[in-house]
């Protein structure tokens, strides 16, 4: 950490509504301890990149080819170094990061997951599949979780959670939207500010 604000990169793979929530919160002054300096997508053409461009934030594609891990992470690491990134937010980023990578960023990577961890999480649980699993199980309450990222998929320390009701007639799509509106878009900016504040305080103590 070199400045008073944590330099944040947001990693995305798709539509980027959570990225949008972060950008909007930032423009309302709700992330005073951080600054979004870079958006990285592992998918070319992700709409999240258009959102970054509209907000005036650089957007870069770092593609992960099939079976590739180390080379992908080396390219990503070089980019993060170039932008002097302090903190990473995974916002709908659907590629897995290796334990080697996450170990280099202790308590500096956040992820949002669309369920109440430890339910419906871990490898294979992403996007609509998470909501389908909640509906199949028949739980009456679900929600979203923001957590630090370690080597275990969705296994790091929990920062914040918010519950959302499941209603009769819900489909995965309807439920996904409710979880985003009532939990994800509120929780992710709040947790990002909290983590950025913690990080800036940690580094001034060093
Ligand atoms: C969000 O619901 C996010 O929680 C989920 O993907 C969606 C991305 O939407 N992430 C995962 O499932 C990670 N395991 P967005 O691109 O509109 O933010």
Short mmCIF file of N, CA, C and O and ligand atoms in Angstrom, two decimals, residues 12-20 48 51 90-94 111-115 120-122 124-131 144-145 147 154 176 179-180 184-185 188, ligand 1:
data_model
loop_
_atom_site.label_atom_id
_atom_site.label_comp_id
_atom_site.label_asym_id
_atom_site.label_seq_id
_atom_site.Cartn_x
_atom_site.Cartn_y
_atom_site.Cartn_z
N UNK A 12 -14.15 -9.71 -13.36
CA UNK A 12 -15.51 -10.04 -13.82
C UNK A 12 -15.45 -11.08 -14.93
O UNK A 12 -14.39 -11.31 -15.53
N UNK A 13 -16.62 -11.67 -15.21
CA UNK A 13 -16.72 -12.60 -16.35
C UNK A 13 -17.94 -12.33 -17.22
O UNK A 13 -18.06 -12.91 -18.29
N UNK A 14 -18.89 -11.53 -16.71
CA UNK A 14 -20.16 -11.46 -17.43
C UNK A 14 -20.78 -10.08 -17.44
O UNK A 14 -20.15 -9.07 -17.75
N UNK A 15 -22.06 -10.05 -17.01
CA UNK A 15 -22.85 -8.82 -17.13
C UNK A 15 -22.38 -7.67 -16.26
O UNK A 15 -22.55 -6.51 -16.62
N UNK A 16 -21.86 -7.99 -15.10
CA UNK A 16 -21.25 -6.95 -14.28
C UNK A 16 -22.21 -6.07 -13.49
O UNK A 16 -21.89 -4.91 -13.23
N UNK A 17 -23.36 -6.61 -13.06
CA UNK A 17 -24.25 -5.77 -12.25
C UNK A 17 -23.62 -5.47 -10.89
O UNK A 17 -23.84 -4.40 -10.32
N UNK A 18 -22.84 -6.39 -10.37
CA UNK A 18 -22.15 -6.13 -9.10
C UNK A 18 -21.04 -5.09 -9.28
O UNK A 18 -20.81 -4.25 -8.41
N UNK A 19 -20.37 -5.15 -10.42
CA UNK A 19 -19.39 -4.10 -10.74
C UNK A 19 -20.10 -2.75 -10.77
O UNK A 19 -19.61 -1.76 -10.22
N UNK A 20 -21.28 -2.72 -11.40
CA UNK A 20 -22.04 -1.47 -11.50
C UNK A 20 -22.39 -0.94 -10.10
O UNK A 20 -22.29 0.27 -9.84
N UNK A 48 -19.65 -6.26 -18.70
CA UNK A 48 -18.99 -5.55 -17.59
C UNK A 48 -17.92 -4.59 -18.12
O UNK A 48 -17.70 -3.53 -17.54
N UNK A 51 -19.48 -1.38 -19.01
CA UNK A 51 -19.78 -0.61 -17.78
C UNK A 51 -18.53 0.11 -17.30
O UNK A 51 -18.59 1.28 -16.87
N UNK A 90 -13.64 -9.98 -6.53
CA UNK A 90 -14.21 -10.90 -7.52
C UNK A 90 -15.72 -10.65 -7.55
O UNK A 90 -16.41 -10.90 -6.57
N UNK A 91 -16.20 -10.13 -8.69
CA UNK A 91 -17.62 -9.78 -8.80
C UNK A 91 -18.20 -10.53 -9.99
O UNK A 91 -18.21 -10.03 -11.11
N UNK A 92 -18.61 -11.76 -9.71
CA UNK A 92 -19.08 -12.59 -10.83
C UNK A 92 -17.92 -13.06 -11.69
O UNK A 92 -18.05 -13.18 -12.90
N UNK A 93 -16.78 -13.31 -11.05
CA UNK A 93 -15.60 -13.82 -11.76
C UNK A 93 -15.63 -15.33 -11.64
O UNK A 93 -15.57 -15.88 -10.53
N UNK A 94 -15.77 -16.00 -12.78
CA UNK A 94 -16.09 -17.43 -12.72
C UNK A 94 -14.89 -18.35 -12.95
O UNK A 94 -15.05 -19.57 -13.00
N UNK A 111 -14.71 -12.00 -2.47
CA UNK A 111 -15.60 -12.61 -3.45
C UNK A 111 -17.04 -12.45 -2.98
O UNK A 111 -17.32 -12.52 -1.78
N UNK A 112 -17.94 -12.27 -3.94
CA UNK A 112 -19.37 -12.32 -3.60
C UNK A 112 -19.94 -13.62 -4.13
O UNK A 112 -19.69 -14.00 -5.27
N UNK A 113 -20.69 -14.29 -3.24
CA UNK A 113 -21.31 -15.57 -3.62
C UNK A 113 -22.81 -15.47 -3.35
O UNK A 113 -23.22 -15.01 -2.28
N UNK A 114 -23.64 -15.95 -4.31
CA UNK A 114 -25.09 -15.73 -4.16
C UNK A 114 -25.82 -16.78 -3.35
O UNK A 114 -26.86 -17.30 -3.77
N UNK A 115 -25.29 -17.10 -2.16
CA UNK A 115 -26.03 -17.94 -1.20
C UNK A 115 -25.47 -17.63 0.18
O UNK A 115 -24.48 -16.91 0.30
N UNK A 120 -24.81 -24.32 -0.47
CA UNK A 120 -24.80 -24.13 -1.93
C UNK A 120 -23.57 -23.36 -2.41
O UNK A 120 -23.69 -22.33 -3.07
N UNK A 121 -22.40 -23.84 -2.03
CA UNK A 121 -21.16 -23.17 -2.43
C UNK A 121 -20.09 -24.19 -2.75
O UNK A 121 -20.31 -25.39 -2.61
N UNK A 122 -18.94 -23.72 -3.16
CA UNK A 122 -17.83 -24.59 -3.54
C UNK A 122 -17.81 -24.82 -5.03
O UNK A 122 -18.56 -24.19 -5.78
N UNK A 124 -18.30 -25.71 -8.73
CA UNK A 124 -19.49 -26.03 -9.52
C UNK A 124 -20.70 -25.19 -9.16
O UNK A 124 -21.70 -25.21 -9.87
N UNK A 125 -20.65 -24.49 -8.04
CA UNK A 125 -21.79 -23.64 -7.64
C UNK A 125 -21.51 -22.19 -8.06
O UNK A 125 -20.76 -21.48 -7.40
N UNK A 126 -22.11 -21.80 -9.16
CA UNK A 126 -21.97 -20.41 -9.60
C UNK A 126 -23.22 -20.00 -10.37
O UNK A 126 -23.94 -20.85 -10.91
N UNK A 127 -23.48 -18.70 -10.35
CA UNK A 127 -24.59 -18.14 -11.12
C UNK A 127 -25.92 -18.81 -10.82
O UNK A 127 -26.25 -19.10 -9.66
N UNK A 128 -26.69 -19.10 -11.87
CA UNK A 128 -28.03 -19.66 -11.69
C UNK A 128 -28.03 -21.03 -11.03
O UNK A 128 -29.02 -21.42 -10.40
N UNK A 129 -26.92 -21.76 -11.16
CA UNK A 129 -26.85 -23.11 -10.56
C UNK A 129 -27.05 -23.05 -9.04
O UNK A 129 -27.58 -23.97 -8.44
N UNK A 130 -26.56 -21.97 -8.43
CA UNK A 130 -26.67 -21.80 -6.98
C UNK A 130 -28.14 -21.67 -6.59
O UNK A 130 -28.62 -22.31 -5.65
N UNK A 131 -28.87 -20.86 -7.36
CA UNK A 131 -30.29 -20.62 -7.06
C UNK A 131 -31.13 -21.87 -7.37
O UNK A 131 -32.07 -22.18 -6.64
N UNK A 144 -26.87 -13.78 0.25
CA UNK A 144 -25.56 -13.59 -0.37
C UNK A 144 -24.50 -13.46 0.71
O UNK A 144 -24.80 -13.08 1.85
N UNK A 145 -23.27 -13.79 0.33
CA UNK A 145 -22.14 -13.75 1.25
C UNK A 145 -20.96 -13.06 0.57
O UNK A 145 -20.67 -13.35 -0.58
N UNK A 147 -16.90 -12.78 1.20
CA UNK A 147 -15.86 -13.41 2.03
C UNK A 147 -14.49 -13.15 1.44
O UNK A 147 -14.35 -12.86 0.25
N UNK A 154 -14.80 -20.74 -2.08
CA UNK A 154 -15.84 -20.19 -1.20
C UNK A 154 -15.59 -20.52 0.28
O UNK A 154 -16.54 -20.52 1.08
N UNK A 176 -32.59 -15.18 -8.49
CA UNK A 176 -31.29 -14.52 -8.70
C UNK A 176 -31.45 -13.00 -8.64
O UNK A 176 -30.68 -12.30 -7.99
N UNK A 179 -32.10 -11.82 -5.06
CA UNK A 179 -30.88 -11.89 -4.24
C UNK A 179 -29.92 -10.76 -4.62
O UNK A 179 -29.30 -10.14 -3.75
N UNK A 180 -29.87 -10.45 -5.91
CA UNK A 180 -29.01 -9.32 -6.33
C UNK A 180 -29.54 -8.01 -5.73
O UNK A 180 -28.79 -7.25 -5.11
N UNK A 184 -26.93 -8.65 -2.83
CA UNK A 184 -25.59 -8.49 -3.43
C UNK A 184 -25.19 -7.04 -3.66
O UNK A 184 -24.09 -6.62 -3.30
N UNK A 185 -26.10 -6.26 -4.29
CA UNK A 185 -25.71 -4.90 -4.69
C UNK A 185 -25.54 -3.97 -3.49
O UNK A 185 -24.97 -2.90 -3.60
N UNK A 188 -21.97 -5.93 -1.36
CA UNK A 188 -20.62 -5.90 -1.93
C UNK A 188 -19.94 -4.54 -1.75
O UNK A 188 -18.80 -4.49 -1.29
C1 LIG B 1 -23.69 -12.82 -9.21
O1 LIG B 1 -24.92 -13.30 -8.77
C2 LIG B 1 -22.57 -13.35 -8.33
O2 LIG B 1 -22.91 -13.45 -6.99
C3 LIG B 1 -22.36 -14.70 -8.95
O3 LIG B 1 -22.45 -14.48 -10.34
C4 LIG B 1 -23.35 -13.39 -10.58
C5 LIG B 1 -22.65 -12.38 -11.47
O4 LIG B 1 -23.53 -11.37 -11.87
N1 LIG B 1 -21.10 -15.28 -8.56
C6 LIG B 1 -20.93 -16.57 -8.35
O5 LIG B 1 -21.79 -17.40 -8.53
C7 LIG B 1 -19.54 -16.95 -7.86
N2 LIG B 1 -19.51 -18.29 -7.35
P1 LIG B 1 -22.99 -9.95 -12.35
O6 LIG B 1 -21.96 -10.20 -13.47
O7 LIG B 1 -24.22 -9.26 -12.89
O8 LIG B 1 -22.37 -9.23 -11.20
#
